[in-house]
Coordinates of C-alpha atoms in Angstrom, one line a residue:
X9 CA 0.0 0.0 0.0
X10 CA 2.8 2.4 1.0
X11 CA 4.9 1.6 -2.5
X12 CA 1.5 2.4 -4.2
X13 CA 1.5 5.6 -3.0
X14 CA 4.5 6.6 -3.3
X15 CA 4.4 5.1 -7.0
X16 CA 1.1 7.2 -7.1
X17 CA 2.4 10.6 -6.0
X18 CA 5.5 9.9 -7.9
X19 CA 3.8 9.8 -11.2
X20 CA 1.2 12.7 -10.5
X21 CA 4.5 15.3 -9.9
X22 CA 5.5 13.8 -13.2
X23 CA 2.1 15.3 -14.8
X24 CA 2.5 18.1 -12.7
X25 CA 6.0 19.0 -13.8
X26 CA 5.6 18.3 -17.2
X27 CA 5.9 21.2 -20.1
X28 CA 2.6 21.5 -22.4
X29 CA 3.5 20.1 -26.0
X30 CA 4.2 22.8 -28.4
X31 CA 1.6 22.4 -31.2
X32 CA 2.4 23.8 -34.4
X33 CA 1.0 24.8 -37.6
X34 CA 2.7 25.0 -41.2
X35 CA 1.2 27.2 -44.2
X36 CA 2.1 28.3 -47.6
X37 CA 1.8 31.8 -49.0
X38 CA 3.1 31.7 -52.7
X39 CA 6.7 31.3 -52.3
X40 CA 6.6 31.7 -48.3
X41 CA 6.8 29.0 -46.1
X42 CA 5.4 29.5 -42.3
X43 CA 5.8 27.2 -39.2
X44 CA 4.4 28.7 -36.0
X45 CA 2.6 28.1 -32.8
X46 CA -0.9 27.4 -32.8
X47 CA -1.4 30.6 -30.3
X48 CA -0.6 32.6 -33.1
X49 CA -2.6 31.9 -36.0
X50 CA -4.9 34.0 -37.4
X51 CA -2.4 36.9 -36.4
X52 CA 1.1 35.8 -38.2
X53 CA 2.2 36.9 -41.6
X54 CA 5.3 38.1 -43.1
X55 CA 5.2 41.5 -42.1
X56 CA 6.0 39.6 -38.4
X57 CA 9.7 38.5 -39.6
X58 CA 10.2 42.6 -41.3
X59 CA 12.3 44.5 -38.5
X60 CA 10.8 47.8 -39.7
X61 CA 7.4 46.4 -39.5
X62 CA 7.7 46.5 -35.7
X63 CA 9.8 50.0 -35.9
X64 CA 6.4 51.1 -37.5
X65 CA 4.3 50.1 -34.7
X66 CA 7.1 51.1 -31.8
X67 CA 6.8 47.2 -31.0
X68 CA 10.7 46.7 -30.8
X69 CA 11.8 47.1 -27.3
X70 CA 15.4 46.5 -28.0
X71 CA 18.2 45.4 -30.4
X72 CA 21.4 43.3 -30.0
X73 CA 24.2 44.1 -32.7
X74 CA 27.0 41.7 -33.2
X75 CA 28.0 41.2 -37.0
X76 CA 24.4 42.0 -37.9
X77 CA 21.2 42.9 -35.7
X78 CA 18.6 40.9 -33.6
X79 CA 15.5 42.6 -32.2
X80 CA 13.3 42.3 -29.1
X81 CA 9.5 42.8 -30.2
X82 CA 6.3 43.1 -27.6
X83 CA 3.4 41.5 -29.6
X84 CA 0.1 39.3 -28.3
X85 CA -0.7 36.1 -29.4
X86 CA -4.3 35.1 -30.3
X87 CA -5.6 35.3 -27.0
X88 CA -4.2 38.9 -26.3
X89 CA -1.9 37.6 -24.2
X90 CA 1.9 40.0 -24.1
X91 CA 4.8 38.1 -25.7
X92 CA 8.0 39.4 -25.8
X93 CA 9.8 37.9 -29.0
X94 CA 13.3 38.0 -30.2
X95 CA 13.6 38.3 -34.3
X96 CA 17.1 37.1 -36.3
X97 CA 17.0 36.6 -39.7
X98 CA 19.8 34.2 -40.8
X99 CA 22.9 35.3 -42.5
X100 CA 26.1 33.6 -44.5
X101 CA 29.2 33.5 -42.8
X102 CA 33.0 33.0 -44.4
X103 CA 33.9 34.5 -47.5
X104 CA 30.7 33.6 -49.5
X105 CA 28.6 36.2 -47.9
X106 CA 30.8 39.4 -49.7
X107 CA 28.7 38.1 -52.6
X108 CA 25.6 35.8 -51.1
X109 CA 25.0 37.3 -47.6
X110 CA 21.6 35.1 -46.5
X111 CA 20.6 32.9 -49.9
X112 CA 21.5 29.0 -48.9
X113 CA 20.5 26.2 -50.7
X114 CA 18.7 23.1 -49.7
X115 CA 16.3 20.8 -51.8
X116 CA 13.0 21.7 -50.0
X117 CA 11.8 24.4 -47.2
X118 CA 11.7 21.8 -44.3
X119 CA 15.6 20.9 -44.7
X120 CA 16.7 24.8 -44.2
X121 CA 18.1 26.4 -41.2
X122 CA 14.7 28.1 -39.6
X123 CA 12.7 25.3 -39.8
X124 CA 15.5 22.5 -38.3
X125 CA 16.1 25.2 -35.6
X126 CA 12.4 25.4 -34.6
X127 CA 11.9 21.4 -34.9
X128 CA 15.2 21.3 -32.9
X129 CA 14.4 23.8 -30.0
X130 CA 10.7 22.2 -29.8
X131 CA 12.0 18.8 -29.4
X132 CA 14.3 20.5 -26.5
X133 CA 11.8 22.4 -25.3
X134 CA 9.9 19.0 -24.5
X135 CA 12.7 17.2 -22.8
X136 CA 12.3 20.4 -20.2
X137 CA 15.5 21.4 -21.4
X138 CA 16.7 25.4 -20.3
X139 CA 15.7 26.9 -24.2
X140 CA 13.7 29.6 -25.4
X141 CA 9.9 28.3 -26.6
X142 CA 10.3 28.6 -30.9
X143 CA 7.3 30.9 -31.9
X144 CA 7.9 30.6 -35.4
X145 CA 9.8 30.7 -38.8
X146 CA 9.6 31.9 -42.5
X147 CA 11.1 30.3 -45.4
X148 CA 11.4 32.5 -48.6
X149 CA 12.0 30.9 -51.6
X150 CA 14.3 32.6 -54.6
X151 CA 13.8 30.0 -57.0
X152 CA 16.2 27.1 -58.0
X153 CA 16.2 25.8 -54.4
X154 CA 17.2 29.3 -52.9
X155 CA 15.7 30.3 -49.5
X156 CA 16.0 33.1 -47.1
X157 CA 15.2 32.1 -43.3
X158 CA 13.6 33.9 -40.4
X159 CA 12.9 32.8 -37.0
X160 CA 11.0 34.1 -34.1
X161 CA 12.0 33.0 -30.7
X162 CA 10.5 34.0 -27.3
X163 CA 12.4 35.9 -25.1
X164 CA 14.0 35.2 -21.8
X165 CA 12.6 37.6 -19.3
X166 CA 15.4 39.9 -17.2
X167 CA 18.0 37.2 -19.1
X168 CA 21.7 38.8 -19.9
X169 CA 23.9 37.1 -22.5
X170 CA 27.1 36.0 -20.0
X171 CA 29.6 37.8 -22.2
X172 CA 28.4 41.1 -21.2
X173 CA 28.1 40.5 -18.0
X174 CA 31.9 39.5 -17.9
X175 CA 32.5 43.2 -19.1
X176 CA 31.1 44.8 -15.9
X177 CA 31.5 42.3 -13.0
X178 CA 32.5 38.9 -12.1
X179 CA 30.1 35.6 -11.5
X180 CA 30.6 33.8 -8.7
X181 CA 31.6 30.2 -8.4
X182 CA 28.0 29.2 -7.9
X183 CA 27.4 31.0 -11.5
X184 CA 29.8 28.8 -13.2
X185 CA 29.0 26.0 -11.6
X186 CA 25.7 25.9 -12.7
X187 CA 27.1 27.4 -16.7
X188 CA 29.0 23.2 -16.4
X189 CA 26.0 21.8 -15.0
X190 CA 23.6 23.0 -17.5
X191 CA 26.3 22.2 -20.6
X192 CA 26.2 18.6 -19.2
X193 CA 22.6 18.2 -19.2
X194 CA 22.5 19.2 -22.5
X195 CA 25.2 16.7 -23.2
X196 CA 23.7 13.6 -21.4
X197 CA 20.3 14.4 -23.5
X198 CA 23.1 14.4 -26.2
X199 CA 22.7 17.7 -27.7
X200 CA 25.5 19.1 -30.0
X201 CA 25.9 22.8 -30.0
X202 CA 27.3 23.5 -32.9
X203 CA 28.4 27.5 -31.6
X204 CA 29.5 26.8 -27.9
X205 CA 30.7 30.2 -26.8
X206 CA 30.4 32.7 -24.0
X207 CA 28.4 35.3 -26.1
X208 CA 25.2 32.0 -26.7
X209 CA 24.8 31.7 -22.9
X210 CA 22.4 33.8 -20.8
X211 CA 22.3 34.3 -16.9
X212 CA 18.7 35.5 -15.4
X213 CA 17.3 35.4 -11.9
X214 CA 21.1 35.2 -10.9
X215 CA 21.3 31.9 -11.4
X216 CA 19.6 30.4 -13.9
X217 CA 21.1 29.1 -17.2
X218 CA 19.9 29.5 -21.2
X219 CA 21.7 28.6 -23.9
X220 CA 20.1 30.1 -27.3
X221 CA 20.8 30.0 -31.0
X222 CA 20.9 26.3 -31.8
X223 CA 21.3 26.9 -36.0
X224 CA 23.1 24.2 -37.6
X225 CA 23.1 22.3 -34.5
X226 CA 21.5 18.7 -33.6
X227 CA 21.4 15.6 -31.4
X228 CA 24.7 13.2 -32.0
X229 CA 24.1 10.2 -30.8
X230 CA 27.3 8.6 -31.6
X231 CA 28.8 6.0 -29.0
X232 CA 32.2 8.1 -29.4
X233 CA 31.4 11.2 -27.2
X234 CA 34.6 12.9 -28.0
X235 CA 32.1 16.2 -29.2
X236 CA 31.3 16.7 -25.8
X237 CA 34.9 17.5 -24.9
X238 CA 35.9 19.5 -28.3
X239 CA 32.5 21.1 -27.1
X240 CA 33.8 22.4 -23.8
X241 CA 37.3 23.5 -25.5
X242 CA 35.4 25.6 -27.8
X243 CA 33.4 27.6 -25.3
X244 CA 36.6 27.8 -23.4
X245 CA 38.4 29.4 -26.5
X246 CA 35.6 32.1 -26.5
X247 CA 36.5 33.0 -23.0
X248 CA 40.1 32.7 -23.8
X249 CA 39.4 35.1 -27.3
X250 CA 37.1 37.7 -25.3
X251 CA 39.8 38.4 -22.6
X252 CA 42.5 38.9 -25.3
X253 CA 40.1 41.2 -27.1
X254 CA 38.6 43.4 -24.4
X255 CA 40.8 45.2 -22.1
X256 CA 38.5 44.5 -18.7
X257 CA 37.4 40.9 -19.3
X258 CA 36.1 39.3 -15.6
X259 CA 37.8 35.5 -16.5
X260 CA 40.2 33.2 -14.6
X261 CA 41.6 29.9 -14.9
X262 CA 39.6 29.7 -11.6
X263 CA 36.2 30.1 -12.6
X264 CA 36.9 27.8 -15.8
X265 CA 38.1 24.9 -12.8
X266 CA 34.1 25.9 -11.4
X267 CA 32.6 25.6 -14.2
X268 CA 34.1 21.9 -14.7
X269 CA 33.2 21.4 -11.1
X270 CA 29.9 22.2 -12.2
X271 CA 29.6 19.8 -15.2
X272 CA 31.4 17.0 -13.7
X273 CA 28.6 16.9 -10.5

């Protein structure tokens, strides 16, 4: 009787903790591809992934500029209900973007970048994994299996990317120890990041750990987990590149021997 309640209460916090499935819905518009939330349709179109759409209306609350810009929207979904969303449009790296900066190729909209980042961060999202919700994508096709990609994400509320932070201040051991922990539960659910560095984690409620923009990146479920290390060593060379760069950089050996204390708990 006692092991049936236990079993019982056990499997009720299971319900109780567990993350509503993210239902989707696909559409075409011409040559315009769309995969978003069901909370939002009746209300998306492309004028949703045009940054001066949302400069008309005084929606964009912010911007983020590294090699090109990402905004922070205030918009509702279908039931009037606030959502603050973050909007990057997808751009070529490497020399091929002086003459093709965001045309990529694949054989059919499902295979390109926007749409195997929202499947990807969904699939995450379900495994209660610390990622932003996807809120949807657009895939423009050029013709000749050409696309341009947009994606909208939700945004982490009071979140700040880690390599800013590192600018003003230092984060305490407990920080970085929880920076390894959540890069090894991503790795035990055997997610590959595919851009592991300092400037792709964010730190909110003091604590608490996101890592965002998961293009080009999947699950590896190889038996050789080799990745995970070369993983680690990349984010480590960000922290190693940033202090170089920046003349005040808060980073230590120290707090890279936390954040393995961290990942190895």
């Amino acid at each position: 009787m006692i092991l049936a309640k236990f079993r019982l209460k056990r499997n009720v916090q299971k319900v109780l903790n567990k993350r509503p499935t993210l239902k989707s819905i696909e559409t075409t518009d011409g040559s315009v591809q769309f995969k978003f939330l069901s909370e939002f349709k009746g209300r998306l179109n492309n004028d949703w992934f045009d940054a001066e759409y949302w400069l008309s209306l005084k929606k964009v609350t912010g911007t983020s500029k590294g090699r090109f810009t990402t905004y922070f929207i205030q918009t509702q979904d279908n039931q009037q209900q606030p959502v603050e969303m973050v909007l990057r449009h997808y751009y070529r790296g490497g020399l091929v973007r002086h003459f093709n900066k965001d045309k990529f190729f694949f054989k059919n909209p499902s295979e390109s970048r926007a749409v195997r980042e929202f499947d990807l961060l969904s699939q995450m999202w379900s495994l209660k994994l610390p990622v932003p919700r996807p809120l949807a994508c657009q895939v423009v096709s050029h013709g000749f299996g050409w696309f341009s990609n947009d994606i909208l994400i939700e945004r982490i509320e009071g979140a700040k990317d880690a390599y800013n932070l590192l600018l003003k201040k230092d984060l305490t051991p407990t920080v970085w120890n929880e920076i390894g922990k959540t890069i090894r539960l991503f790795h035990d659910h055997h997610v590959f990041h595919a851009d592991l560095n300092i400037h792709n984690i964010l730190i909110s409620n003091q604590t608490d750990i996101t890592l965002i923009d998961f293009d080009r990146c999947a699950f590896n479920l190889s038996s050789n987990d080799s990745w995970k290390q070369a993983n680690l060593e990349r984010l480590k060379r960000s922290l190693e590149k940033e202090k170089t760069l920046n003349t005040i950089f808060y980073y230590t050996e120290q707090n890279w021997s936390d954040l393995l204390v961290g990942y190895q708990k």
